[in-house]
XYZ file of C-alpha atoms in Angstrom:
637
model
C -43.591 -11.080 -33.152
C -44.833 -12.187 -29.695
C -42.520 -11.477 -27.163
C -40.750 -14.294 -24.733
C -40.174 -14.039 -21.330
C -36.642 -14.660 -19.752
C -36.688 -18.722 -19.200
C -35.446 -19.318 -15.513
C -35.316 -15.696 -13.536
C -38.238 -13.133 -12.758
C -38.146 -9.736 -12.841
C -37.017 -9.501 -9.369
C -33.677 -11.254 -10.382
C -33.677 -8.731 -13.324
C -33.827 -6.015 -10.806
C -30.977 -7.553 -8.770
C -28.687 -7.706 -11.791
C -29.362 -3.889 -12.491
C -30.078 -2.562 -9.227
C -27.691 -4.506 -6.381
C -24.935 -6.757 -7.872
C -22.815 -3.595 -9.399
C -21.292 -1.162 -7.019
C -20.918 1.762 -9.926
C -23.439 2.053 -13.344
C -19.890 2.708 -15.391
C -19.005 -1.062 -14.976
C -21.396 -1.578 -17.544
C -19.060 -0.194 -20.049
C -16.343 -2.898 -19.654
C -18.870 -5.976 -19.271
C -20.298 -5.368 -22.709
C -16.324 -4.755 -24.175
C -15.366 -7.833 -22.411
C -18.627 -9.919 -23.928
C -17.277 -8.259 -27.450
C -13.497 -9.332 -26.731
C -15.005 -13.150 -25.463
C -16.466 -13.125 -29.077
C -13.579 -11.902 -30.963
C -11.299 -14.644 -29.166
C -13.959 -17.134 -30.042
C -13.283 -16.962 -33.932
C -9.478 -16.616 -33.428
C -9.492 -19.728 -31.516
C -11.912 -21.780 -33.860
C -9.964 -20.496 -36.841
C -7.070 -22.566 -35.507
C -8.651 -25.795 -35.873
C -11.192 -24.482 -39.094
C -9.714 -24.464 -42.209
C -12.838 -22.477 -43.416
C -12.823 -20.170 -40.770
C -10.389 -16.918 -41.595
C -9.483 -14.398 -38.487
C -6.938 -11.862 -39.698
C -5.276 -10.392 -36.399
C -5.053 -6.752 -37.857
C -8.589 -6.776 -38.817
C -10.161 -7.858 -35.344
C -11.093 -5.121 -33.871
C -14.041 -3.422 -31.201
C -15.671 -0.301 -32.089
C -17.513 1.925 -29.704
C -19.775 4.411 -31.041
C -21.886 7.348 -29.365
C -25.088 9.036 -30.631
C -26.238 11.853 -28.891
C -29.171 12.629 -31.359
C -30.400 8.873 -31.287
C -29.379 8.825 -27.605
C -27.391 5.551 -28.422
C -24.894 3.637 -27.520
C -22.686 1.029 -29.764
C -20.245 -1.662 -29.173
C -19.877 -3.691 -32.172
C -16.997 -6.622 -32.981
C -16.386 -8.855 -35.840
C -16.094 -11.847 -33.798
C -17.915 -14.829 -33.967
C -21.627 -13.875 -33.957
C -24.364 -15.566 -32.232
C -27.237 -17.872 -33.773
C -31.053 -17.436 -33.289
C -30.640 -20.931 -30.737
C -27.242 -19.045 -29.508
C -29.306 -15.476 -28.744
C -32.071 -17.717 -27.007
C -29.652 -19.340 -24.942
C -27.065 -16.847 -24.152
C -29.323 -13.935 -23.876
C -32.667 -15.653 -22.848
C -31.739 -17.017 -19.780
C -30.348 -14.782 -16.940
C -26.981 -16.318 -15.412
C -26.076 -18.622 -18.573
C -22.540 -18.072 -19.909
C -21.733 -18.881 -23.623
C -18.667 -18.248 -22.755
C -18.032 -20.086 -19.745
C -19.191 -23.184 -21.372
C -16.246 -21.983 -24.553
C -13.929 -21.489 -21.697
C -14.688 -25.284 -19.987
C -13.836 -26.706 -23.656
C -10.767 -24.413 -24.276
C -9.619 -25.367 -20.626
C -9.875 -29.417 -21.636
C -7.729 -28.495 -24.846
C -5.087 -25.613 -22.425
C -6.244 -23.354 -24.912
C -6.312 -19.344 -24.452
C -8.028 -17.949 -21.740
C -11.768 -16.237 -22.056
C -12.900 -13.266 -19.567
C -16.697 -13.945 -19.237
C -17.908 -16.225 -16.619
C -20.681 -15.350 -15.287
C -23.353 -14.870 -17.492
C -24.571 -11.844 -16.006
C -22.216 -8.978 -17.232
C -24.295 -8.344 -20.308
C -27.079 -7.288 -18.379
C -25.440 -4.441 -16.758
C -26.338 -2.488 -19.870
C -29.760 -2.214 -18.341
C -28.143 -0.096 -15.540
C -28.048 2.643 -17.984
C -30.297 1.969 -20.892
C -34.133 1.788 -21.209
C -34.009 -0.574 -23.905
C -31.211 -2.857 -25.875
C -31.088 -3.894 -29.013
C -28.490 -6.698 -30.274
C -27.671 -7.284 -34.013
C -26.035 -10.977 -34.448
C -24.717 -13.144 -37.554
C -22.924 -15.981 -36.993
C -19.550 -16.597 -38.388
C -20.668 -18.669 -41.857
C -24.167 -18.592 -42.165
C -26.254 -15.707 -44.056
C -28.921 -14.788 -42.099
C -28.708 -12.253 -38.604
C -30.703 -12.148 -36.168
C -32.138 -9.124 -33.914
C -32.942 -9.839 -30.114
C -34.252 -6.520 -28.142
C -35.660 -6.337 -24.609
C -36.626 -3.313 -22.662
C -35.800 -5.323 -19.155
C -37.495 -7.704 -17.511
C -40.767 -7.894 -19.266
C -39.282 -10.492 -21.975
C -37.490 -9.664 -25.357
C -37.945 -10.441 -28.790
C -35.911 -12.500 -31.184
C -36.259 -11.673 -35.558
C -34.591 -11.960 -38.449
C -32.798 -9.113 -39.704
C -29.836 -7.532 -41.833
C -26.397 -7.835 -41.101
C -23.615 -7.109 -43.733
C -20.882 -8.854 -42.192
C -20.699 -11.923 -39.179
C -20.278 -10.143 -35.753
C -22.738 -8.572 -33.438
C -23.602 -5.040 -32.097
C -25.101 -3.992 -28.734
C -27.149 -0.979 -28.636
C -27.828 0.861 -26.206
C -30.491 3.570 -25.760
C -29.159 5.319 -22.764
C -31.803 6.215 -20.310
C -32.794 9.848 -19.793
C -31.155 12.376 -17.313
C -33.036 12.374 -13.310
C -32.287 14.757 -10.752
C -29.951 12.025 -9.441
C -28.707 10.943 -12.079
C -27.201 11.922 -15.705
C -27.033 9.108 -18.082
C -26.093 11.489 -20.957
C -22.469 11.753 -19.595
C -22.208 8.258 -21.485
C -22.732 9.586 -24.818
C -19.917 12.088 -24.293
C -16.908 10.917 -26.352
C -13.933 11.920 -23.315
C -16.220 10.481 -20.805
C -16.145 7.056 -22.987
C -12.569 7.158 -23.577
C -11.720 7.517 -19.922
C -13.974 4.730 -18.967
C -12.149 2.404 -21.705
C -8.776 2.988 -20.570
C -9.509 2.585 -16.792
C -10.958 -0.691 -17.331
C -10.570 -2.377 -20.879
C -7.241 -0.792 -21.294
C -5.343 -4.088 -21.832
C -8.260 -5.774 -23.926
C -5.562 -7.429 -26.161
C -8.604 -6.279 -29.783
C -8.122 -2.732 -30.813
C -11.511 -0.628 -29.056
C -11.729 2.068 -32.060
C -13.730 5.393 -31.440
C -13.993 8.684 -33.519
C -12.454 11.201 -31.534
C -11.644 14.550 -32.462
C -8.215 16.202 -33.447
C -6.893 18.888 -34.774
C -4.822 19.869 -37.839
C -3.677 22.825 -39.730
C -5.381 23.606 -42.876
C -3.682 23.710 -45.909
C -2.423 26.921 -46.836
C -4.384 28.697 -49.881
C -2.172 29.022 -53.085
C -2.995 32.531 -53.135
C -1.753 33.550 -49.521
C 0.796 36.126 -48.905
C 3.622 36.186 -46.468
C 1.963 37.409 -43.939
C -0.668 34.517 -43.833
C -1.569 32.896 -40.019
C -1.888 29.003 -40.392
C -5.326 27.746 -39.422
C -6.443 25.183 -37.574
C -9.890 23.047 -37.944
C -11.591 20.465 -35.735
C -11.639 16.886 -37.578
C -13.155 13.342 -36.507
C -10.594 10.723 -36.969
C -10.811 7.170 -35.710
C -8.306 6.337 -33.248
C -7.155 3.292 -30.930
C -8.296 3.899 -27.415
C -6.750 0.784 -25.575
C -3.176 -0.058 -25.427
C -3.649 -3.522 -26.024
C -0.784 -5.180 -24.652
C 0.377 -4.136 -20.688
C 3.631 -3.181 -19.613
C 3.928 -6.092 -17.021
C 3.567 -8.651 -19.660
C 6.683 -7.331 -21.612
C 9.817 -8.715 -20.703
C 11.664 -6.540 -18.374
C 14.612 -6.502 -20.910
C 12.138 -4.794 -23.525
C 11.277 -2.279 -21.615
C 13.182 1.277 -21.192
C 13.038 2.599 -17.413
C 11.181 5.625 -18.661
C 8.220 3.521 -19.790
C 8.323 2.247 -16.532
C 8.578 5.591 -15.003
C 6.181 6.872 -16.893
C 3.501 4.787 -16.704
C 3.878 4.840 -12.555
C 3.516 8.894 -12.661
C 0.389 8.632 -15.378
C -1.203 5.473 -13.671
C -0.412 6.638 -9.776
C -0.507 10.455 -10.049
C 2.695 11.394 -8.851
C 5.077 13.539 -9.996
C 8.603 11.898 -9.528
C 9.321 8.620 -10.975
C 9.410 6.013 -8.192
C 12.545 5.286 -6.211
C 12.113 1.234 -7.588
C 10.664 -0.602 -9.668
C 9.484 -4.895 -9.280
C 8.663 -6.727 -11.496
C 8.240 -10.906 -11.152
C 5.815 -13.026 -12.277
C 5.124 -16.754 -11.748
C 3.340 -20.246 -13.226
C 2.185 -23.258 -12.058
C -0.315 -23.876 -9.166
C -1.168 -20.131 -9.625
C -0.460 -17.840 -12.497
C 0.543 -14.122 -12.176
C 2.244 -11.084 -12.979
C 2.680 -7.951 -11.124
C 5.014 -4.706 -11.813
C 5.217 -3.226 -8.277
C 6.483 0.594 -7.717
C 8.342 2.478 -4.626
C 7.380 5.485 -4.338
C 10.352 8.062 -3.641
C 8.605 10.395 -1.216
C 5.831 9.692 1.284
C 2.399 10.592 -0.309
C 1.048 13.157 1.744
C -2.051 11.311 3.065
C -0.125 8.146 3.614
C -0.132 8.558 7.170
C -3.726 9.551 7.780
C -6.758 7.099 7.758
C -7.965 8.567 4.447
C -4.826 6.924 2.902
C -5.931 3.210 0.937
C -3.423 0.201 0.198
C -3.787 -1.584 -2.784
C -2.529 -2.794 -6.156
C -4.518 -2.417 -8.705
C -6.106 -5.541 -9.944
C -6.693 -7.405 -13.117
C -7.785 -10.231 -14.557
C -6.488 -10.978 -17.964
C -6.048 -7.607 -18.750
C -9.786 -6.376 -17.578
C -9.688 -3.915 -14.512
C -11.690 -5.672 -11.397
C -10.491 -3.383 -8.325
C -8.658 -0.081 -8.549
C -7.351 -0.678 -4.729
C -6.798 -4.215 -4.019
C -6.155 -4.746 -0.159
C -5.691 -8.232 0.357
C -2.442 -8.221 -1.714
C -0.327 -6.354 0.275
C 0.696 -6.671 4.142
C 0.144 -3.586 5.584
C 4.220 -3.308 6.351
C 4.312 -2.842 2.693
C 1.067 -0.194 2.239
C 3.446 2.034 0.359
C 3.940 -0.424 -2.864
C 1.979 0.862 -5.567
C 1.505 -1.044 -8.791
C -0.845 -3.746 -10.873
C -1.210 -7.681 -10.481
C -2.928 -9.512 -13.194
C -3.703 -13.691 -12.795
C -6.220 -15.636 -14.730
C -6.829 -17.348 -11.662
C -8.519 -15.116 -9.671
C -11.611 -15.736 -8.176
C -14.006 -13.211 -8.547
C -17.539 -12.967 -7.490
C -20.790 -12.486 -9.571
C -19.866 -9.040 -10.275
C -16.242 -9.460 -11.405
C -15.682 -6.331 -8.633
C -15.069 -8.196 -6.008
C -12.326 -11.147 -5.144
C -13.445 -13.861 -3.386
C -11.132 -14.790 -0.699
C -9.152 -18.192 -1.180
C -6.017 -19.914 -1.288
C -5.002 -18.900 -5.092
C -4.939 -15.305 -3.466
C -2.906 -15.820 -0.070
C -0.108 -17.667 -2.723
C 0.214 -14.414 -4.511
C -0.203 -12.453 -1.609
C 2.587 -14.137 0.034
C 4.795 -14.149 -3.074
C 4.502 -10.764 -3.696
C 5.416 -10.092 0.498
C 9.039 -12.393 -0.142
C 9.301 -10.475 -3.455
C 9.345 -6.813 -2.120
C 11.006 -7.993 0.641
C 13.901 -9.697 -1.507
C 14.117 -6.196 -3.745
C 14.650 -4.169 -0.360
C 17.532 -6.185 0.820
C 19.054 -6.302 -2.788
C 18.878 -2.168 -2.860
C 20.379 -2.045 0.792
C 23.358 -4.012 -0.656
C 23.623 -2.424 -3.987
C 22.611 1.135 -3.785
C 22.657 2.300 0.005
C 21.821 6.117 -0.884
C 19.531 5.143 -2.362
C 18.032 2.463 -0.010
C 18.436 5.350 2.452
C 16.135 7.541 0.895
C 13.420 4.752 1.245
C 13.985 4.345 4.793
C 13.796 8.381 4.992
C 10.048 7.650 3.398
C 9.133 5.206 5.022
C 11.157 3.578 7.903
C 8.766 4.761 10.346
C 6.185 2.348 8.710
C 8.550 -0.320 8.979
C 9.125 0.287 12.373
C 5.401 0.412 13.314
C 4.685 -2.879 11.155
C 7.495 -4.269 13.533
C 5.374 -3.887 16.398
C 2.067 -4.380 15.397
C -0.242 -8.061 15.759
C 2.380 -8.938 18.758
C 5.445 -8.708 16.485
C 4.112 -11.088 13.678
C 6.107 -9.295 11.205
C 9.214 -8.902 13.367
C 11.280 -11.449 11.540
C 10.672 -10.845 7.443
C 11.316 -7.352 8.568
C 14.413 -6.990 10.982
C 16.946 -6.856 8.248
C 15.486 -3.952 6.640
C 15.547 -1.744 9.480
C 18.041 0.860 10.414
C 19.899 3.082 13.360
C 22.103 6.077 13.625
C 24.969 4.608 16.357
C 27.581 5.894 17.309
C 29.686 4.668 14.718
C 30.451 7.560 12.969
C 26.852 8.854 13.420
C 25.934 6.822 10.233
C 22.977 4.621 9.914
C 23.333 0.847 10.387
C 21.538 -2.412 9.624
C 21.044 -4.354 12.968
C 23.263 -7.001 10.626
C 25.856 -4.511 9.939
C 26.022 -3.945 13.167
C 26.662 -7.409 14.721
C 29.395 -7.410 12.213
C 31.342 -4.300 13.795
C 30.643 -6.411 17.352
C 34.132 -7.161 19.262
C 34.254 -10.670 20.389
C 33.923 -9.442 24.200
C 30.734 -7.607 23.328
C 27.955 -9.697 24.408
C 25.269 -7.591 23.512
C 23.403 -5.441 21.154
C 23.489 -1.885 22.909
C 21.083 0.687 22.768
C 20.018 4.421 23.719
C 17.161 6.205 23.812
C 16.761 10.233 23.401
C 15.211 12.920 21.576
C 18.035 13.419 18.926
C 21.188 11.393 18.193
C 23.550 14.908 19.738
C 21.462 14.150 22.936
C 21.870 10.397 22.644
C 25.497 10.941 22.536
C 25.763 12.838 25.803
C 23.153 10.932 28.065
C 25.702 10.347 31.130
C 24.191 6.247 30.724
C 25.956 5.833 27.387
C 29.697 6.752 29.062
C 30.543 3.586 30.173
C 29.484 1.523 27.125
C 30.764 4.347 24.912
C 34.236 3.790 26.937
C 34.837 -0.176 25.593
C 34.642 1.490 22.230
C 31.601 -0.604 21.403
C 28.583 0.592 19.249
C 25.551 1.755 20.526
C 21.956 2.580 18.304
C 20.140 5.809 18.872
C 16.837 5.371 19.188
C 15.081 8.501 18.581
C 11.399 8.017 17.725
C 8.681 7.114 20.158
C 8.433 3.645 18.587
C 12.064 2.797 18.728
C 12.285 1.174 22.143
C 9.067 -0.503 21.605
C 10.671 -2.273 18.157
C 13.137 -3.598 20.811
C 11.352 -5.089 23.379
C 9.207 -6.467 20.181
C 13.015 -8.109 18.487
C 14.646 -9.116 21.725
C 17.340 -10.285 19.725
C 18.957 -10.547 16.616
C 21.440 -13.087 14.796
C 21.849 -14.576 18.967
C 22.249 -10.798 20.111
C 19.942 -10.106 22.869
C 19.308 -5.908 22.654
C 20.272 -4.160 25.689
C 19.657 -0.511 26.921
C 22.452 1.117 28.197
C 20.244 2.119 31.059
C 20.508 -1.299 32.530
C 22.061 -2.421 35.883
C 23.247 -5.547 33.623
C 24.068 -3.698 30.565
C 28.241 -4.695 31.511
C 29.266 -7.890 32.493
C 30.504 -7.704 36.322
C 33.169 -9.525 38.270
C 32.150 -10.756 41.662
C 34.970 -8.133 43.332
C 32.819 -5.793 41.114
C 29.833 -7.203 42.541
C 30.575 -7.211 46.219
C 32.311 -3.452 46.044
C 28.983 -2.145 44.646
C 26.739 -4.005 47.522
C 29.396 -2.951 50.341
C 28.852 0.874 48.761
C 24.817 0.785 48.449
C 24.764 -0.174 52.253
C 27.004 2.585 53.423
C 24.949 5.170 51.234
C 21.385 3.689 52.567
C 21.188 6.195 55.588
C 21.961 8.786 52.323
C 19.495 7.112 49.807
C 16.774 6.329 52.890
C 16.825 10.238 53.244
C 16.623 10.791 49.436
C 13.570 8.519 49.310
C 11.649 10.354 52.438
C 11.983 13.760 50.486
C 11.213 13.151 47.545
C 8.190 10.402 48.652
C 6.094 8.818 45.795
C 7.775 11.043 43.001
C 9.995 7.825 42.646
C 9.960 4.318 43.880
C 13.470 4.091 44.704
C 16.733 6.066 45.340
C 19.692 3.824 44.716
C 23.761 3.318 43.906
C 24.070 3.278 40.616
C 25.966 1.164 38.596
C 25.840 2.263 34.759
C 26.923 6.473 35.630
C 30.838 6.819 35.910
C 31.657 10.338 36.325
C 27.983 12.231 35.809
C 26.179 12.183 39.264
C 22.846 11.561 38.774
C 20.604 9.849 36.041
C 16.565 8.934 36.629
C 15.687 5.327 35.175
C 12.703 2.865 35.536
C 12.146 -0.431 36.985
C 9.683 -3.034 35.333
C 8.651 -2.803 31.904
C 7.527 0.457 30.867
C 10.620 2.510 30.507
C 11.132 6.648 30.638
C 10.709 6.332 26.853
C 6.862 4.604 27.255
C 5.743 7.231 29.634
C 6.715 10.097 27.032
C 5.157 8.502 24.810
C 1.554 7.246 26.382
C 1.803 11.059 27.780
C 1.513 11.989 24.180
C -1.355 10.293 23.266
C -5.081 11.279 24.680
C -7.446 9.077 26.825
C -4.415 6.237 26.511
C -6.173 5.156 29.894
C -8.917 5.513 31.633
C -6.947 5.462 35.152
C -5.053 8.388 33.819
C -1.337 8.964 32.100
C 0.844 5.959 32.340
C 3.464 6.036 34.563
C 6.977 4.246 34.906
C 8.443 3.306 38.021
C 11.145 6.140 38.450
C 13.930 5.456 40.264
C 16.694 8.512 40.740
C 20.597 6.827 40.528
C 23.018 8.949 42.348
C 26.670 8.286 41.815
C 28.497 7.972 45.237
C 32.099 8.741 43.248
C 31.017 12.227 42.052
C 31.006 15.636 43.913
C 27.355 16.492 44.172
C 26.884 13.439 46.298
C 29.899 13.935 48.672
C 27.701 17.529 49.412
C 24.597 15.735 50.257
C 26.429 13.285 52.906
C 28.137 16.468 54.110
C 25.203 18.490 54.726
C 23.198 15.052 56.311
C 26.709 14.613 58.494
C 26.144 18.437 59.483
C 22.695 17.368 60.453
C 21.652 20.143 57.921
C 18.709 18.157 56.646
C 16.853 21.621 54.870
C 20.193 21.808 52.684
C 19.974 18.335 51.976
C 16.694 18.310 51.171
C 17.426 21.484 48.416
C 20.258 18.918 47.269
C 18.283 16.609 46.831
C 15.359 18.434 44.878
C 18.490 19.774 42.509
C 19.543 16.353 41.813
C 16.105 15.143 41.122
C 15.126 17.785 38.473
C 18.921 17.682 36.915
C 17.361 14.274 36.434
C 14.687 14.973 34.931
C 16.040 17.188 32.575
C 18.652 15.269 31.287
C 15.506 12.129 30.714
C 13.783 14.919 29.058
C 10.993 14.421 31.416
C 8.427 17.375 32.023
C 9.598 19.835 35.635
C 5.756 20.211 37.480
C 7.182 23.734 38.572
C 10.111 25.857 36.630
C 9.705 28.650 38.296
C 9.888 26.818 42.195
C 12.582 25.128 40.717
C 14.629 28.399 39.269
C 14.063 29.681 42.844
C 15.563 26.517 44.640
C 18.678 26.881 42.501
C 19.149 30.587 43.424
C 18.667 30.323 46.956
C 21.578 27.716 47.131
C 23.759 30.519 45.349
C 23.146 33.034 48.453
């Protein structure tokens, strides 16, 4: 028989369907299960309104069968079955879906959905095959039909044999290159993994022989001291699961499913710390079964480390690590979302970006967000391990794009305070507030013990009200970021403001700073541009010194842009230090002494004491331990 030539598309679009539109040859694999499933659904659908058309459920089914002597590959159904017009149309033209046009009539009629769209998925078997063969009969007519191309050069279209309606596709797999081997595609494990990473939820059985093992039977004639044997068998076996966990009904399904299918699907070895489920219909359609990890993966804070859920489209893989669905505050969710209503591009790898997927997007952000304030409230130890995990990332997400996140996130963060060293929501804590406490107080320090003892926190600490240890580098950053919470402004205890004052208060502490200024003049002349100001302080009470900053880079920002390399070009960032002496405590009574006694060298060792006490206690680098060690001893002479 002469051969045809594809209708509408040239070779070159041939090579583009093989060559460029699929980002891995294995896809090929699901497109042509997919194409078998679309067929399959086809006669279940039509036997509905056929009276003469008879689907039995348990007998639909997909087989996939390798050959590594013929080199072939063979996915056969017992769907519908294509026509010698259907096999012109279908398979003749490049780009024309059968079953998109089946899915625009189901759609008019709200019938089930259909997975092909495109019209282009079928030729993906060329990706891996030299030449494919497909074996049709139509549901209710006698005669099959045979269509076989080797690419774009045309294909062929004859009568043939068929013993039952259905169709096969098969595949002569290419032969092995250098770069490539094609036979791993005739290998039976190699098929079986491919079928459950992307056809796993085909709701038709995909049947394979696959081998087992079993013990012989034992001869009639063995003794006691006979060893059972074992033999290798081929048995045919159900590959796909068929129906996914997330469409169950949460009340139908055990947490050790659950648990067990996170560790299998997500490779980790404790079950996760929660699991979501939720689902939704109307404008768009979706489920998704979301997981919590309970420990930080071990990558997760490196750049090799990928967010995503894994995505699906009526049951058919399309990306393994779906980006767009979670917000990065979230990165840690693992889990699956499946919606009919995706939009996917040519390839069915790929979403295109629209509105259907910022709606689940943005569900699935409230969702997690909802579940993390419900396990606060119902299970704090174990809400406490998450934040363990991954508060840090919470705390980051806080400050990141300019604090867009600030608000869905506030009232899942928490502190250590002073409370009982316990951790607190920034909502508990406004709850514990005294109606005299005007703000929301804060510390900052390496550990809580050294939060605790900072010679700031004394006066606050002395109202009995609470105050938050901040004790990671991004802590004070997440403050400036909130501002306020529930009508709290945040407050460090560091500030001159920090306590309300009265105006006798107020007029006592300007009368003192201009009876020390020939003290702090002489305090700001020694120690020149290692601060920007000496002053009276008002937030120590009985320590007597404490170094703080003016402006709005605090101690806490320097330590922290001192960590990080080439943070400027100009150099380390630098706060503007300012060294508070308090005029009530002994060490200053010793410097206005020894200025009175117009000893200015003592001073000036005073005054180098107090300023590295300072330091110390901010936990701020000394330029010179040793010079300093030796200042301290010669004052002991």
């Amino acid at each position: 028989m002469a051969k045809k030539q594809f209708k509408a598309e040239s070779k070159r679009l041939m090579d583009l369907m093989i060559n460029s539109i699929y980002t891995h040859k294995e896809i090929f694999l699901r497109e042509i299960i997919s194409n078998a499933s679309d067929a399959i659904d086809k006669l279940a659908y039509l036997s509905l309104t056929d009276d003469t058309v008879e689907a039995k459920r348990s007998d639909l089914r997909i087989t996939v069968v390798p050959d590594k002597d013929a080199r072939t590959l063979t996915v056969s159904d017992n769907g519908i079955g294509m026509t010698s017009d259907e096999l012109e149309k279908n398979l003749g033209t490049i780009a024309r879906s059968g079953s998109l046009q089946f899915k625009a009539d189901m759609e008019r009629e709200n019938a089930a959905d259909i997975i092909g769209q495109f019209g282009v998925g079928f030729y993906s078997a060329f990706m891996v095959s030299d030449e494919v063969t497909v074996i049709t009969r139509r549901h209710g007519e006698d005669t099959a039909h045979c269509w076989k191309s080797s690419g774009a050069d045309g294909y062929t279209v004859t009568e043939c044999e068929k013993d039952a309606p259905g169709t096969d596709v098969i595949m002569h797999i290419k032969p092995d290159t250098e770069d490539e081997q094609y036979s791993e595609y005739l290998e039976t494990p190699r098929l079986q993994s491919l079928i459950k990473k992307y056809s796993d939820y085909i709701r038709h059985p995909i049947r394979m022989e696959v081998e087992d093992y079993r013990q012989k039977e034992k001869p009639e004639d063995a003794g006691d001291d006979y060893k059972p044997e074992w033999e290798t068998v081929l048995e045919e076996k159900t590959i796909n699961s068929m129906v996914p966990l997330w469409q169950r009904p949460r009340s139908k399904v055990e947490q050790s499913e659950y648990d067990q299918f996170y560790q299998e699907k997500f490779g980790d070895w404790q079950p996760p710390l929660s699991t979501i489920t939720t689902s939704s219909e109307g404008t768009v359609t979706f489920k998704a079964l979301l997981f919590i990890p309970s420990a930080t993966p071990y990558d997760f804070y490196t750049r090799e480390y990928e967010k995503g859920l894994q995505l699906y489209s009526s049951g058919v893989l399309i990306m393994d690590k779906c980006a767009d669905l979670l917000p990065d505050c979230f990165r840690f969710v693992k889990g699956v979302a499946d919606s009919p209503d995706f939009s996917l591009n040519i390839s069915r790898e790929m979403l295109q970006h629209t509105r259907q997927l910022k709606i689940i997007a943005a569900a699935l952000e409230k969702k997690i967000k909802n579940e993390l304030v419900k396990l606060m409230k119902d299970d704090r130890e174990k809400y406490e391990k998450f934040w363990s995990a991954f508060g840090r990332q919470l705390k980051y997400s806080v400050v990141e794009n300019y604090g867009a996140k600030k608000e869905l996130l506030q009232d899942l963060l928490l502190f250590t305070t002073s409370r009982e060293g316990k951790l607190s929501s920034l909502a508990e804590y406004v709850e514990h507030m005294p109606e005299d406490q005007e703000f929301i107080y804060y510390v900052c320090a390496d550990t809580n013990e050294q939060a605790a003892r900072l010679p700031q926190v004394e006066r606050v600490a002395d109202k009995g009200w609470e105050i938050l240890y901040l004790t990671e580098e991004v802590d004070e950053f997440v403050m400036q970021s909130l501002a306020e919470v529930s009508g709290k402004k945040l407050k460090s205890v560091s500030d001159p403001d920090a306590l309300p004052e009265t105006d006798e208060e107020k007029e006592a502490q300007a009368r003192q700073a201009e009876e020390s200024k020939p003290i702090l003049d002489f305090v700001k002349e020694t120690l020149g541009e290692r601060i920007k100001e000496a002053r009276v302080s008002k937030i120590l009470k009985t320590a007597p010194v404490c170094m703080t900053a003016d402006g709005p880079m605090s101690l806490e920002m320097e330590k922290y842009f001192a960590k990080m390399e080439n943070s400027s070009p100009m150099g380390p960032m630098k706060a503007e230090r300012v060294l508070e002496l308090n005029p009530s405590a002994a060490p200053f009574a010793a410097l206005k002494s020894a200025l009175d006694a117009e000893d200015k060298d003592r001073a000036a060792k005073y005054v180098e004491v107090l300023y590295h006490q300072a330091l110390l206690i901010a936990g701020l680098p000394i330029e010179d331990p040793a010079a300093y060690t030796e200042l301290v001893c010669s004052l002991m002479n």
